[in-house]
Amino acid sequence: MEETISLRELFAVLRKRLWLIVLITIIAATVSAVISFFVLTPVYQSKTQILVNQAKSDEQLYNTQAVQTNIQLINTYNDIITSPAILDKVIKELKLDKSAGNLSSQIQVTSAQDSQVAQIVVQDTSAKRATDIANTTASVFQKEVPKLMNVDNVKVLSKAKVGESANPVKPQPLLNIAVAIVVGLMVGVGLSFLLEYLDNTLKTEQDIENILELPVMGVITTIKDVPKATNVQRPDLTARVPQRGETFGS
């Protein structure tokens, strides 16, 4: 026999265990907020833009074939920027206590489609250090790339500034809390249905009718408050018997 569950029953399960769903959601949001604000280290981002071009004259600059060649070489320039040939000099100049591999993981070089402009993006736990790394990397690349390739025109279009990276890019507390709320709701709802599925006890007469398909003949109610028997005042059986010569009331 196939069992079907109506929407009313689903909502009944959610309403029945609403406290559990709310509790799990609050716990998830609280944990996420504590980790985002007090545990994770803020990461700042700084970026600079450079233009790499092999042409010196305007005629060559706007030559379609030359521009296309420069665009295809952007990926090569990106690899050069994050190579030890450039980063070792950046580390030496800034006196950084890290290797070229570690510094490379902090640097991302991107370029827009069909563009000769490359963007150097640096992330670091210090806003000033991120700015210094971005500017120094662009400067070292501008000096060293003519020695490595036949490129004679590298220009820095915009330098990184500390003011641009005053706010950390990671972590994002509000986003983390929102994700935690969604995850908490999903876990709470899933756990509610799981507990309902594992609960095979009969609690109401409707459960008997639905599961056993038997009519309910009678219901024994639970009597919570039973009135106590009232105390009847009994006569005093210890009254003293009057002695000879005594009368009642004397």
JSON list of C-alpha atoms in Angstrom, two decimals:
[
{"chain": "A", "resi": 1, "resn": "MET", "atom": "CA", "xyz": [0.00, 0.00, 0.00]},
{"chain": "A", "resi": 2, "resn": "GLU", "atom": "CA", "xyz": [1.48, 3.31, -1.06]},
{"chain": "A", "resi": 3, "resn": "GLU", "atom": "CA", "xyz": [1.51, 6.12, 1.42]},
{"chain": "A", "resi": 4, "resn": "THR", "atom": "CA", "xyz": [0.82, 9.63, 0.24]},
{"chain": "A", "resi": 5, "resn": "ILE", "atom": "CA", "xyz": [1.61, 12.77, 2.22]},
{"chain": "A", "resi": 6, "resn": "SER", "atom": "CA", "xyz": [-0.47, 15.85, 1.66]},
{"chain": "A", "resi": 7, "resn": "LEU", "atom": "CA", "xyz": [0.74, 19.42, 1.91]},
{"chain": "A", "resi": 8, "resn": "ARG", "atom": "CA", "xyz": [-1.32, 19.80, 5.04]},
{"chain": "A", "resi": 9, "resn": "GLU", "atom": "CA", "xyz": [0.63, 17.00, 6.71]},
{"chain": "A", "resi": 10, "resn": "LEU", "atom": "CA", "xyz": [3.92, 18.53, 5.63]},
{"chain": "A", "resi": 11, "resn": "PHE", "atom": "CA", "xyz": [3.00, 21.89, 7.10]},
{"chain": "A", "resi": 12, "resn": "ALA", "atom": "CA", "xyz": [1.79, 20.11, 10.21]},
{"chain": "A", "resi": 13, "resn": "VAL", "atom": "CA", "xyz": [5.21, 18.51, 10.66]},
{"chain": "A", "resi": 14, "resn": "LEU", "atom": "CA", "xyz": [6.93, 21.88, 10.19]},
{"chain": "A", "resi": 15, "resn": "ARG", "atom": "CA", "xyz": [4.59, 23.57, 12.62]},
{"chain": "A", "resi": 16, "resn": "LYS", "atom": "CA", "xyz": [5.05, 20.77, 15.13]},
{"chain": "A", "resi": 17, "resn": "ARG", "atom": "CA", "xyz": [8.84, 21.11, 15.13]},
{"chain": "A", "resi": 18, "resn": "LEU", "atom": "CA", "xyz": [9.06, 24.82, 14.40]},
{"chain": "A", "resi": 19, "resn": "TRP", "atom": "CA", "xyz": [11.00, 25.35, 17.62]},
{"chain": "A", "resi": 20, "resn": "LEU", "atom": "CA", "xyz": [13.71, 22.97, 16.41]},
{"chain": "A", "resi": 21, "resn": "ILE", "atom": "CA", "xyz": [14.02, 24.71, 13.04]},
{"chain": "A", "resi": 22, "resn": "VAL", "atom": "CA", "xyz": [14.24, 28.14, 14.67]},
{"chain": "A", "resi": 23, "resn": "LEU", "atom": "CA", "xyz": [16.76, 26.92, 17.25]},
{"chain": "A", "resi": 24, "resn": "ILE", "atom": "CA", "xyz": [19.10, 25.39, 14.65]},
{"chain": "A", "resi": 25, "resn": "THR", "atom": "CA", "xyz": [18.85, 28.51, 12.46]},
{"chain": "A", "resi": 26, "resn": "ILE", "atom": "CA", "xyz": [19.70, 30.82, 15.37]},
{"chain": "A", "resi": 27, "resn": "ILE", "atom": "CA", "xyz": [22.64, 28.65, 16.39]},
{"chain": "A", "resi": 28, "resn": "ALA", "atom": "CA", "xyz": [24.00, 28.56, 12.82]},
{"chain": "A", "resi": 29, "resn": "ALA", "atom": "CA", "xyz": [23.67, 32.33, 12.40]},
{"chain": "A", "resi": 30, "resn": "THR", "atom": "CA", "xyz": [25.28, 32.99, 15.79]},
{"chain": "A", "resi": 31, "resn": "VAL", "atom": "CA", "xyz": [28.24, 30.70, 15.11]},
{"chain": "A", "resi": 32, "resn": "SER", "atom": "CA", "xyz": [28.75, 32.27, 11.68]},
{"chain": "A", "resi": 33, "resn": "ALA", "atom": "CA", "xyz": [28.66, 35.79, 13.15]},
{"chain": "A", "resi": 34, "resn": "VAL", "atom": "CA", "xyz": [31.13, 34.94, 15.91]},
{"chain": "A", "resi": 35, "resn": "ILE", "atom": "CA", "xyz": [33.56, 33.33, 13.45]},
{"chain": "A", "resi": 36, "resn": "SER", "atom": "CA", "xyz": [33.24, 36.16, 10.91]},
{"chain": "A", "resi": 37, "resn": "PHE", "atom": "CA", "xyz": [33.70, 39.00, 13.41]},
{"chain": "A", "resi": 38, "resn": "PHE", "atom": "CA", "xyz": [36.09, 37.53, 15.99]},
{"chain": "A", "resi": 39, "resn": "VAL", "atom": "CA", "xyz": [37.94, 34.54, 14.50]},
{"chain": "A", "resi": 40, "resn": "LEU", "atom": "CA", "xyz": [38.68, 35.18, 10.83]},
{"chain": "A", "resi": 41, "resn": "THR", "atom": "CA", "xyz": [41.43, 37.67, 10.01]},
{"chain": "A", "resi": 42, "resn": "PRO", "atom": "CA", "xyz": [40.31, 40.55, 7.76]},
{"chain": "A", "resi": 43, "resn": "VAL", "atom": "CA", "xyz": [41.81, 40.50, 4.27]},
{"chain": "A", "resi": 44, "resn": "TYR", "atom": "CA", "xyz": [42.29, 43.72, 2.30]},
{"chain": "A", "resi": 45, "resn": "GLN", "atom": "CA", "xyz": [42.55, 44.12, -1.45]},
{"chain": "A", "resi": 46, "resn": "SER", "atom": "CA", "xyz": [44.48, 46.54, -3.59]},
{"chain": "A", "resi": 47, "resn": "LYS", "atom": "CA", "xyz": [44.88, 46.73, -7.36]},
{"chain": "A", "resi": 48, "resn": "THR", "atom": "CA", "xyz": [46.80, 48.54, -10.04]},
{"chain": "A", "resi": 49, "resn": "GLN", "atom": "CA", "xyz": [46.55, 48.60, -13.84]},
{"chain": "A", "resi": 50, "resn": "ILE", "atom": "CA", "xyz": [49.29, 48.38, -16.42]},
{"chain": "A", "resi": 51, "resn": "LEU", "atom": "CA", "xyz": [49.31, 48.71, -20.21]},
{"chain": "A", "resi": 52, "resn": "VAL", "atom": "CA", "xyz": [51.67, 46.50, -22.20]},
{"chain": "A", "resi": 53, "resn": "ASN", "atom": "CA", "xyz": [52.27, 47.53, -25.81]},
{"chain": "A", "resi": 54, "resn": "GLN", "atom": "CA", "xyz": [55.03, 46.82, -28.29]},
{"chain": "A", "resi": 55, "resn": "ALA", "atom": "CA", "xyz": [54.39, 49.85, -30.46]},
{"chain": "A", "resi": 56, "resn": "LYS", "atom": "CA", "xyz": [55.93, 53.28, -30.24]},
{"chain": "A", "resi": 57, "resn": "SER", "atom": "CA", "xyz": [54.31, 55.07, -33.12]},
{"chain": "A", "resi": 58, "resn": "ASP", "atom": "CA", "xyz": [50.61, 55.83, -33.51]},
{"chain": "A", "resi": 59, "resn": "GLU", "atom": "CA", "xyz": [50.56, 53.97, -36.81]},
{"chain": "A", "resi": 60, "resn": "GLN", "atom": "CA", "xyz": [51.74, 50.81, -35.13]},
{"chain": "A", "resi": 61, "resn": "LEU", "atom": "CA", "xyz": [49.58, 51.45, -32.06]},
{"chain": "A", "resi": 62, "resn": "TYR", "atom": "CA", "xyz": [46.36, 51.22, -33.98]},
{"chain": "A", "resi": 63, "resn": "ASN", "atom": "CA", "xyz": [47.45, 48.47, -36.30]},
{"chain": "A", "resi": 64, "resn": "THR", "atom": "CA", "xyz": [44.88, 45.68, -35.89]},
{"chain": "A", "resi": 65, "resn": "GLN", "atom": "CA", "xyz": [47.37, 42.88, -36.23]},
{"chain": "A", "resi": 66, "resn": "ALA", "atom": "CA", "xyz": [49.74, 44.42, -33.69]},
{"chain": "A", "resi": 67, "resn": "VAL", "atom": "CA", "xyz": [46.97, 44.97, -31.16]},
{"chain": "A", "resi": 68, "resn": "GLN", "atom": "CA", "xyz": [45.76, 41.39, -31.60]},
{"chain": "A", "resi": 69, "resn": "THR", "atom": "CA", "xyz": [49.28, 40.13, -31.04]},
{"chain": "A", "resi": 70, "resn": "ASN", "atom": "CA", "xyz": [49.57, 42.13, -27.83]},
{"chain": "A", "resi": 71, "resn": "ILE", "atom": "CA", "xyz": [46.24, 40.76, -26.61]},
{"chain": "A", "resi": 72, "resn": "GLN", "atom": "CA", "xyz": [47.41, 37.20, -27.18]},
{"chain": "A", "resi": 73, "resn": "LEU", "atom": "CA", "xyz": [50.58, 37.94, -25.20]},
{"chain": "A", "resi": 74, "resn": "ILE", "atom": "CA", "xyz": [48.62, 39.10, -22.14]},
{"chain": "A", "resi": 75, "resn": "ASN", "atom": "CA", "xyz": [48.54, 35.58, -20.71]},
{"chain": "A", "resi": 76, "resn": "THR", "atom": "CA", "xyz": [52.30, 35.40, -21.06]},
{"chain": "A", "resi": 77, "resn": "TYR", "atom": "CA", "xyz": [52.67, 38.70, -19.25]},
{"chain": "A", "resi": 78, "resn": "ASN", "atom": "CA", "xyz": [50.40, 37.42, -16.50]},
{"chain": "A", "resi": 79, "resn": "ASP", "atom": "CA", "xyz": [52.66, 34.42, -15.95]},
{"chain": "A", "resi": 80, "resn": "ILE", "atom": "CA", "xyz": [55.72, 36.65, -15.90]},
{"chain": "A", "resi": 81, "resn": "ILE", "atom": "CA", "xyz": [54.23, 38.93, -13.25]},
{"chain": "A", "resi": 82, "resn": "THR", "atom": "CA", "xyz": [53.68, 36.03, -10.84]},
{"chain": "A", "resi": 83, "resn": "SER", "atom": "CA", "xyz": [56.99, 34.35, -11.62]},
{"chain": "A", "resi": 84, "resn": "PRO", "atom": "CA", "xyz": [59.98, 34.30, -9.22]},
{"chain": "A", "resi": 85, "resn": "ALA", "atom": "CA", "xyz": [61.88, 36.53, -11.67]},
{"chain": "A", "resi": 86, "resn": "ILE", "atom": "CA", "xyz": [59.58, 39.39, -10.68]},
{"chain": "A", "resi": 87, "resn": "LEU", "atom": "CA", "xyz": [58.40, 38.42, -7.20]},
{"chain": "A", "resi": 88, "resn": "ASP", "atom": "CA", "xyz": [61.88, 37.73, -5.82]},
{"chain": "A", "resi": 89, "resn": "LYS", "atom": "CA", "xyz": [62.78, 41.35, -6.53]},
{"chain": "A", "resi": 90, "resn": "VAL", "atom": "CA", "xyz": [59.50, 42.52, -4.99]},
{"chain": "A", "resi": 91, "resn": "ILE", "atom": "CA", "xyz": [60.24, 40.54, -1.82]},
{"chain": "A", "resi": 92, "resn": "LYS", "atom": "CA", "xyz": [63.76, 41.93, -1.66]},
{"chain": "A", "resi": 93, "resn": "GLU", "atom": "CA", "xyz": [62.64, 45.51, -2.19]},
{"chain": "A", "resi": 94, "resn": "LEU", "atom": "CA", "xyz": [59.84, 45.36, 0.39]},
{"chain": "A", "resi": 95, "resn": "LYS", "atom": "CA", "xyz": [61.80, 43.08, 2.74]},
{"chain": "A", "resi": 96, "resn": "LEU", "atom": "CA", "xyz": [58.95, 40.61, 2.99]},
{"chain": "A", "resi": 97, "resn": "ASP", "atom": "CA", "xyz": [59.30, 37.50, 5.11]},
{"chain": "A", "resi": 98, "resn": "LYS", "atom": "CA", "xyz": [57.81, 35.06, 2.61]},
{"chain": "A", "resi": 99, "resn": "SER", "atom": "CA", "xyz": [58.72, 33.07, -0.47]},
{"chain": "A", "resi": 100, "resn": "ALA", "atom": "CA", "xyz": [57.85, 33.83, -4.07]},
{"chain": "A", "resi": 101, "resn": "GLY", "atom": "CA", "xyz": [55.34, 30.97, -4.04]},
{"chain": "A", "resi": 102, "resn": "ASN", "atom": "CA", "xyz": [53.51, 32.38, -1.03]},
{"chain": "A", "resi": 103, "resn": "LEU", "atom": "CA", "xyz": [53.47, 35.85, -2.51]},
{"chain": "A", "resi": 104, "resn": "SER", "atom": "CA", "xyz": [52.21, 34.48, -5.83]},
{"chain": "A", "resi": 105, "resn": "SER", "atom": "CA", "xyz": [49.16, 33.05, -4.05]},
{"chain": "A", "resi": 106, "resn": "GLN", "atom": "CA", "xyz": [48.26, 36.59, -2.95]},
{"chain": "A", "resi": 107, "resn": "ILE", "atom": "CA", "xyz": [48.49, 38.06, -6.45]},
{"chain": "A", "resi": 108, "resn": "GLN", "atom": "CA", "xyz": [45.94, 37.65, -9.21]},
{"chain": "A", "resi": 109, "resn": "VAL", "atom": "CA", "xyz": [46.50, 39.09, -12.66]},
{"chain": "A", "resi": 110, "resn": "THR", "atom": "CA", "xyz": [43.42, 39.61, -14.79]},
{"chain": "A", "resi": 111, "resn": "SER", "atom": "CA", "xyz": [42.63, 41.26, -18.10]},
{"chain": "A", "resi": 112, "resn": "ALA", "atom": "CA", "xyz": [39.40, 42.08, -19.84]},
{"chain": "A", "resi": 113, "resn": "GLN", "atom": "CA", "xyz": [38.54, 40.36, -23.10]},
{"chain": "A", "resi": 114, "resn": "ASP", "atom": "CA", "xyz": [40.18, 41.96, -26.12]},
{"chain": "A", "resi": 115, "resn": "SER", "atom": "CA", "xyz": [42.08, 44.38, -23.88]},
{"chain": "A", "resi": 116, "resn": "GLN", "atom": "CA", "xyz": [45.77, 45.19, -23.56]},
{"chain": "A", "resi": 117, "resn": "VAL", "atom": "CA", "xyz": [45.30, 46.38, -19.99]},
{"chain": "A", "resi": 118, "resn": "ALA", "atom": "CA", "xyz": [46.29, 43.98, -17.22]},
{"chain": "A", "resi": 119, "resn": "GLN", "atom": "CA", "xyz": [45.10, 44.42, -13.66]},
{"chain": "A", "resi": 120, "resn": "ILE", "atom": "CA", "xyz": [47.23, 43.32, -10.72]},
{"chain": "A", "resi": 121, "resn": "VAL", "atom": "CA", "xyz": [45.07, 42.48, -7.72]},
{"chain": "A", "resi": 122, "resn": "VAL", "atom": "CA", "xyz": [46.74, 41.82, -4.36]},
{"chain": "A", "resi": 123, "resn": "GLN", "atom": "CA", "xyz": [45.12, 40.55, -1.16]},
{"chain": "A", "resi": 124, "resn": "ASP", "atom": "CA", "xyz": [46.78, 40.79, 2.23]},
{"chain": "A", "resi": 125, "resn": "THR", "atom": "CA", "xyz": [45.89, 41.06, 5.90]},
{"chain": "A", "resi": 126, "resn": "SER", "atom": "CA", "xyz": [47.37, 44.59, 5.89]},
{"chain": "A", "resi": 127, "resn": "ALA", "atom": "CA", "xyz": [45.86, 47.28, 3.66]},
{"chain": "A", "resi": 128, "resn": "LYS", "atom": "CA", "xyz": [49.14, 49.16, 3.39]},
{"chain": "A", "resi": 129, "resn": "ARG", "atom": "CA", "xyz": [51.15, 46.04, 2.60]},
{"chain": "A", "resi": 130, "resn": "ALA", "atom": "CA", "xyz": [48.67, 45.04, -0.10]},
{"chain": "A", "resi": 131, "resn": "THR", "atom": "CA", "xyz": [49.04, 48.50, -1.69]},
{"chain": "A", "resi": 132, "resn": "ASP", "atom": "CA", "xyz": [52.85, 48.35, -1.51]},
{"chain": "A", "resi": 133, "resn": "ILE", "atom": "CA", "xyz": [52.95, 44.88, -3.08]},
{"chain": "A", "resi": 134, "resn": "ALA", "atom": "CA", "xyz": [50.66, 45.92, -5.94]},
{"chain": "A", "resi": 135, "resn": "ASN", "atom": "CA", "xyz": [52.62, 49.07, -6.76]},
{"chain": "A", "resi": 136, "resn": "THR", "atom": "CA", "xyz": [56.03, 47.42, -6.36]},
{"chain": "A", "resi": 137, "resn": "THR", "atom": "CA", "xyz": [55.03, 44.45, -8.54]},
{"chain": "A", "resi": 138, "resn": "ALA", "atom": "CA", "xyz": [53.91, 46.80, -11.32]},
{"chain": "A", "resi": 139, "resn": "SER", "atom": "CA", "xyz": [57.09, 48.84, -11.01]},
{"chain": "A", "resi": 140, "resn": "VAL", "atom": "CA", "xyz": [59.39, 45.78, -11.06]},
{"chain": "A", "resi": 141, "resn": "PHE", "atom": "CA", "xyz": [57.50, 44.30, -13.99]},
{"chain": "A", "resi": 142, "resn": "GLN", "atom": "CA", "xyz": [57.86, 47.57, -15.88]},
{"chain": "A", "resi": 143, "resn": "LYS", "atom": "CA", "xyz": [61.64, 47.47, -15.37]},
{"chain": "A", "resi": 144, "resn": "GLU", "atom": "CA", "xyz": [62.25, 43.77, -15.93]},
{"chain": "A", "resi": 145, "resn": "VAL", "atom": "CA", "xyz": [59.93, 42.81, -18.79]},
{"chain": "A", "resi": 146, "resn": "PRO", "atom": "CA", "xyz": [62.01, 44.53, -21.51]},
{"chain": "A", "resi": 147, "resn": "LYS", "atom": "CA", "xyz": [64.88, 42.25, -20.50]},
{"chain": "A", "resi": 148, "resn": "LEU", "atom": "CA", "xyz": [62.71, 39.14, -20.66]},
{"chain": "A", "resi": 149, "resn": "MET", "atom": "CA", "xyz": [60.69, 39.91, -23.81]},
{"chain": "A", "resi": 150, "resn": "ASN", "atom": "CA", "xyz": [60.76, 42.26, -26.75]},
{"chain": "A", "resi": 151, "resn": "VAL", "atom": "CA", "xyz": [58.47, 44.75, -25.06]},
{"chain": "A", "resi": 152, "resn": "ASP", "atom": "CA", "xyz": [59.52, 48.38, -24.99]},
{"chain": "A", "resi": 153, "resn": "ASN", "atom": "CA", "xyz": [56.42, 50.18, -23.81]},
{"chain": "A", "resi": 154, "resn": "VAL", "atom": "CA", "xyz": [54.98, 49.28, -20.39]},
{"chain": "A", "resi": 155, "resn": "LYS", "atom": "CA", "xyz": [52.97, 51.94, -18.62]},
{"chain": "A", "resi": 156, "resn": "VAL", "atom": "CA", "xyz": [51.31, 51.99, -15.22]},
{"chain": "A", "resi": 157, "resn": "LEU", "atom": "CA", "xyz": [47.81, 53.36, -15.77]},
{"chain": "A", "resi": 158, "resn": "SER", "atom": "CA", "xyz": [46.74, 53.61, -12.14]},
{"chain": "A", "resi": 159, "resn": "LYS", "atom": "CA", "xyz": [48.57, 53.07, -8.89]},
{"chain": "A", "resi": 160, "resn": "ALA", "atom": "CA", "xyz": [47.08, 51.36, -5.89]},
{"chain": "A", "resi": 161, "resn": "LYS", "atom": "CA", "xyz": [46.05, 53.57, -2.99]},
{"chain": "A", "resi": 162, "resn": "VAL", "atom": "CA", "xyz": [45.51, 52.67, 0.64]},
{"chain": "A", "resi": 163, "resn": "GLY", "atom": "CA", "xyz": [42.22, 54.53, 0.74]},
{"chain": "A", "resi": 164, "resn": "GLU", "atom": "CA", "xyz": [40.72, 52.25, -1.90]},
{"chain": "A", "resi": 165, "resn": "SER", "atom": "CA", "xyz": [41.30, 49.16, 0.27]},
{"chain": "A", "resi": 166, "resn": "ALA", "atom": "CA", "xyz": [40.25, 50.55, 3.65]},
{"chain": "A", "resi": 167, "resn": "ASN", "atom": "CA", "xyz": [37.42, 48.05, 3.98]},
{"chain": "A", "resi": 168, "resn": "PRO", "atom": "CA", "xyz": [38.30, 44.34, 4.05]},
{"chain": "A", "resi": 169, "resn": "VAL", "atom": "CA", "xyz": [37.05, 42.19, 1.19]},
{"chain": "A", "resi": 170, "resn": "LYS", "atom": "CA", "xyz": [37.11, 39.04, 3.33]},
{"chain": "A", "resi": 171, "resn": "PRO", "atom": "CA", "xyz": [35.38, 37.88, 5.39]},
{"chain": "A", "resi": 172, "resn": "GLN", "atom": "CA", "xyz": [31.93, 39.21, 4.51]},
{"chain": "A", "resi": 173, "resn": "PRO", "atom": "CA", "xyz": [29.96, 38.83, 7.75]},
{"chain": "A", "resi": 174, "resn": "LEU", "atom": "CA", "xyz": [26.54, 39.63, 6.32]},
{"chain": "A", "resi": 175, "resn": "LEU", "atom": "CA", "xyz": [26.97, 37.17, 3.46]},
{"chain": "A", "resi": 176, "resn": "ASN", "atom": "CA", "xyz": [28.27, 34.50, 5.81]},
{"chain": "A", "resi": 177, "resn": "ILE", "atom": "CA", "xyz": [25.35, 35.00, 8.19]},
{"chain": "A", "resi": 178, "resn": "ALA", "atom": "CA", "xyz": [22.86, 34.84, 5.30]},
{"chain": "A", "resi": 179, "resn": "VAL", "atom": "CA", "xyz": [24.39, 31.59, 4.08]},
{"chain": "A", "resi": 180, "resn": "ALA", "atom": "CA", "xyz": [24.36, 30.20, 7.63]},
{"chain": "A", "resi": 181, "resn": "ILE", "atom": "CA", "xyz": [20.66, 31.07, 7.97]},
{"chain": "A", "resi": 182, "resn": "VAL", "atom": "CA", "xyz": [19.82, 29.26, 4.73]},
{"chain": "A", "resi": 183, "resn": "VAL", "atom": "CA", "xyz": [21.89, 26.23, 5.75]},
{"chain": "A", "resi": 184, "resn": "GLY", "atom": "CA", "xyz": [20.34, 26.26, 9.23]},
{"chain": "A", "resi": 185, "resn": "LEU", "atom": "CA", "xyz": [16.83, 26.29, 7.77]},
{"chain": "A", "resi": 186, "resn": "MET", "atom": "CA", "xyz": [17.67, 23.41, 5.45]},
{"chain": "A", "resi": 187, "resn": "VAL", "atom": "CA", "xyz": [19.20, 21.36, 8.27]},
{"chain": "A", "resi": 188, "resn": "GLY", "atom": "CA", "xyz": [16.31, 22.14, 10.60]},
{"chain": "A", "resi": 189, "resn": "VAL", "atom": "CA", "xyz": [13.67, 21.18, 8.05]},
{"chain": "A", "resi": 190, "resn": "GLY", "atom": "CA", "xyz": [15.52, 18.01, 7.10]},
{"chain": "A", "resi": 191, "resn": "LEU", "atom": "CA", "xyz": [16.00, 17.02, 10.74]},
{"chain": "A", "resi": 192, "resn": "SER", "atom": "CA", "xyz": [12.32, 17.67, 11.45]},
{"chain": "A", "resi": 193, "resn": "PHE", "atom": "CA", "xyz": [11.19, 15.32, 8.71]},
{"chain": "A", "resi": 194, "resn": "LEU", "atom": "CA", "xyz": [13.76, 12.73, 9.79]},
{"chain": "A", "resi": 195, "resn": "LEU", "atom": "CA", "xyz": [12.54, 12.78, 13.39]},
{"chain": "A", "resi": 196, "resn": "GLU", "atom": "CA", "xyz": [8.96, 12.57, 12.21]},
{"chain": "A", "resi": 197, "resn": "TYR", "atom": "CA", "xyz": [9.82, 9.59, 10.01]},
{"chain": "A", "resi": 198, "resn": "LEU", "atom": "CA", "xyz": [11.56, 7.78, 12.87]},
{"chain": "A", "resi": 199, "resn": "ASP", "atom": "CA", "xyz": [8.74, 8.50, 15.32]},
{"chain": "A", "resi": 200, "resn": "ASN", "atom": "CA", "xyz": [6.40, 5.48, 15.14]},
{"chain": "A", "resi": 201, "resn": "THR", "atom": "CA", "xyz": [4.40, 6.13, 18.29]},
{"chain": "A", "resi": 202, "resn": "LEU", "atom": "CA", "xyz": [0.64, 6.69, 18.31]},
{"chain": "A", "resi": 203, "resn": "LYS", "atom": "CA", "xyz": [-0.30, 9.89, 20.06]},
{"chain": "A", "resi": 204, "resn": "THR", "atom": "CA", "xyz": [-3.86, 10.69, 19.01]},
{"chain": "A", "resi": 205, "resn": "GLU", "atom": "CA", "xyz": [-6.98, 8.82, 17.98]},
{"chain": "A", "resi": 206, "resn": "GLN", "atom": "CA", "xyz": [-6.46, 10.18, 14.47]},
{"chain": "A", "resi": 207, "resn": "ASP", "atom": "CA", "xyz": [-3.17, 8.28, 14.30]},
{"chain": "A", "resi": 208, "resn": "ILE", "atom": "CA", "xyz": [-5.02, 5.03, 15.05]},
{"chain": "A", "resi": 209, "resn": "GLU", "atom": "CA", "xyz": [-7.61, 5.68, 12.37]},
{"chain": "A", "resi": 210, "resn": "ASN", "atom": "CA", "xyz": [-5.00, 6.69, 9.77]},
{"chain": "A", "resi": 211, "resn": "ILE", "atom": "CA", "xyz": [-2.41, 3.97, 10.43]},
{"chain": "A", "resi": 212, "resn": "LEU", "atom": "CA", "xyz": [-4.45, 1.00, 11.65]},
{"chain": "A", "resi": 213, "resn": "GLU", "atom": "CA", "xyz": [-7.58, 1.94, 9.71]},
{"chain": "A", "resi": 214, "resn": "LEU", "atom": "CA", "xyz": [-9.74, 1.00, 12.72]},
{"chain": "A", "resi": 215, "resn": "PRO", "atom": "CA", "xyz": [-12.58, 3.02, 14.15]},
{"chain": "A", "resi": 216, "resn": "VAL", "atom": "CA", "xyz": [-12.09, 4.54, 17.57]},
{"chain": "A", "resi": 217, "resn": "MET", "atom": "CA", "xyz": [-14.65, 3.14, 20.00]},
{"chain": "A", "resi": 218, "resn": "GLY", "atom": "CA", "xyz": [-13.76, 5.30, 22.96]},
{"chain": "A", "resi": 219, "resn": "VAL", "atom": "CA", "xyz": [-11.18, 7.62, 24.44]},
{"chain": "A", "resi": 220, "resn": "ILE", "atom": "CA", "xyz": [-9.81, 7.61, 27.97]},
{"chain": "A", "resi": 221, "resn": "THR", "atom": "CA", "xyz": [-9.06, 11.16, 28.94]},
{"chain": "A", "resi": 222, "resn": "THR", "atom": "CA", "xyz": [-6.35, 12.21, 31.32]},
{"chain": "A", "resi": 223, "resn": "ILE", "atom": "CA", "xyz": [-7.65, 13.63, 34.57]},
{"chain": "A", "resi": 224, "resn": "LYS", "atom": "CA", "xyz": [-5.08, 16.08, 35.80]},
{"chain": "A", "resi": 225, "resn": "ASP", "atom": "CA", "xyz": [-6.78, 17.65, 38.82]},
{"chain": "A", "resi": 226, "resn": "VAL", "atom": "CA", "xyz": [-8.71, 15.36, 41.17]},
{"chain": "A", "resi": 227, "resn": "PRO", "atom": "CA", "xyz": [-10.64, 17.27, 43.85]},
{"chain": "A", "resi": 228, "resn": "LYS", "atom": "CA", "xyz": [-9.55, 16.31, 47.33]},
{"chain": "A", "resi": 229, "resn": "ALA", "atom": "CA", "xyz": [-12.11, 14.99, 49.86]},
{"chain": "A", "resi": 230, "resn": "THR", "atom": "CA", "xyz": [-13.37, 17.66, 52.18]},
{"chain": "A", "resi": 231, "resn": "ASN", "atom": "CA", "xyz": [-12.48, 17.27, 55.86]},
{"chain": "A", "resi": 232, "resn": "VAL", "atom": "CA", "xyz": [-15.60, 16.70, 58.08]},
{"chain": "A", "resi": 233, "resn": "GLN", "atom": "CA", "xyz": [-15.16, 17.96, 61.59]},
{"chain": "A", "resi": 234, "resn": "ARG", "atom": "CA", "xyz": [-15.54, 15.07, 63.99]},
{"chain": "A", "resi": 235, "resn": "PRO", "atom": "CA", "xyz": [-16.87, 15.39, 67.52]},
{"chain": "A", "resi": 236, "resn": "ASP", "atom": "CA", "xyz": [-14.36, 15.57, 70.33]},
{"chain": "A", "resi": 237, "resn": "LEU", "atom": "CA", "xyz": [-14.28, 12.08, 71.81]},
{"chain": "A", "resi": 238, "resn": "THR", "atom": "CA", "xyz": [-11.74, 12.98, 74.42]},
{"chain": "A", "resi": 239, "resn": "ALA", "atom": "CA", "xyz": [-14.11, 15.04, 76.53]},
{"chain": "A", "resi": 240, "resn": "ARG", "atom": "CA", "xyz": [-13.53, 14.47, 80.28]},
{"chain": "A", "resi": 241, "resn": "VAL", "atom": "CA", "xyz": [-16.15, 12.53, 82.22]},
{"chain": "A", "resi": 242, "resn": "PRO", "atom": "CA", "xyz": [-17.36, 14.60, 85.22]},
{"chain": "A", "resi": 243, "resn": "GLN", "atom": "CA", "xyz": [-16.38, 13.28, 88.62]},
{"chain": "A", "resi": 244, "resn": "ARG", "atom": "CA", "xyz": [-18.62, 12.87, 91.63]},
{"chain": "A", "resi": 245, "resn": "GLY", "atom": "CA", "xyz": [-19.71, 16.20, 92.98]},
{"chain": "A", "resi": 246, "resn": "GLU", "atom": "CA", "xyz": [-18.99, 17.97, 89.64]},
{"chain": "A", "resi": 247, "resn": "THR", "atom": "CA", "xyz": [-21.62, 19.29, 87.33]},
{"chain": "A", "resi": 248, "resn": "PHE", "atom": "CA", "xyz": [-21.30, 20.26, 83.67]},
{"chain": "A", "resi": 249, "resn": "GLY", "atom": "CA", "xyz": [-20.52, 23.84, 83.17]},
{"chain": "A", "resi": 250, "resn": "SER", "atom": "CA", "xyz": [-18.82, 24.27, 86.55]}
]
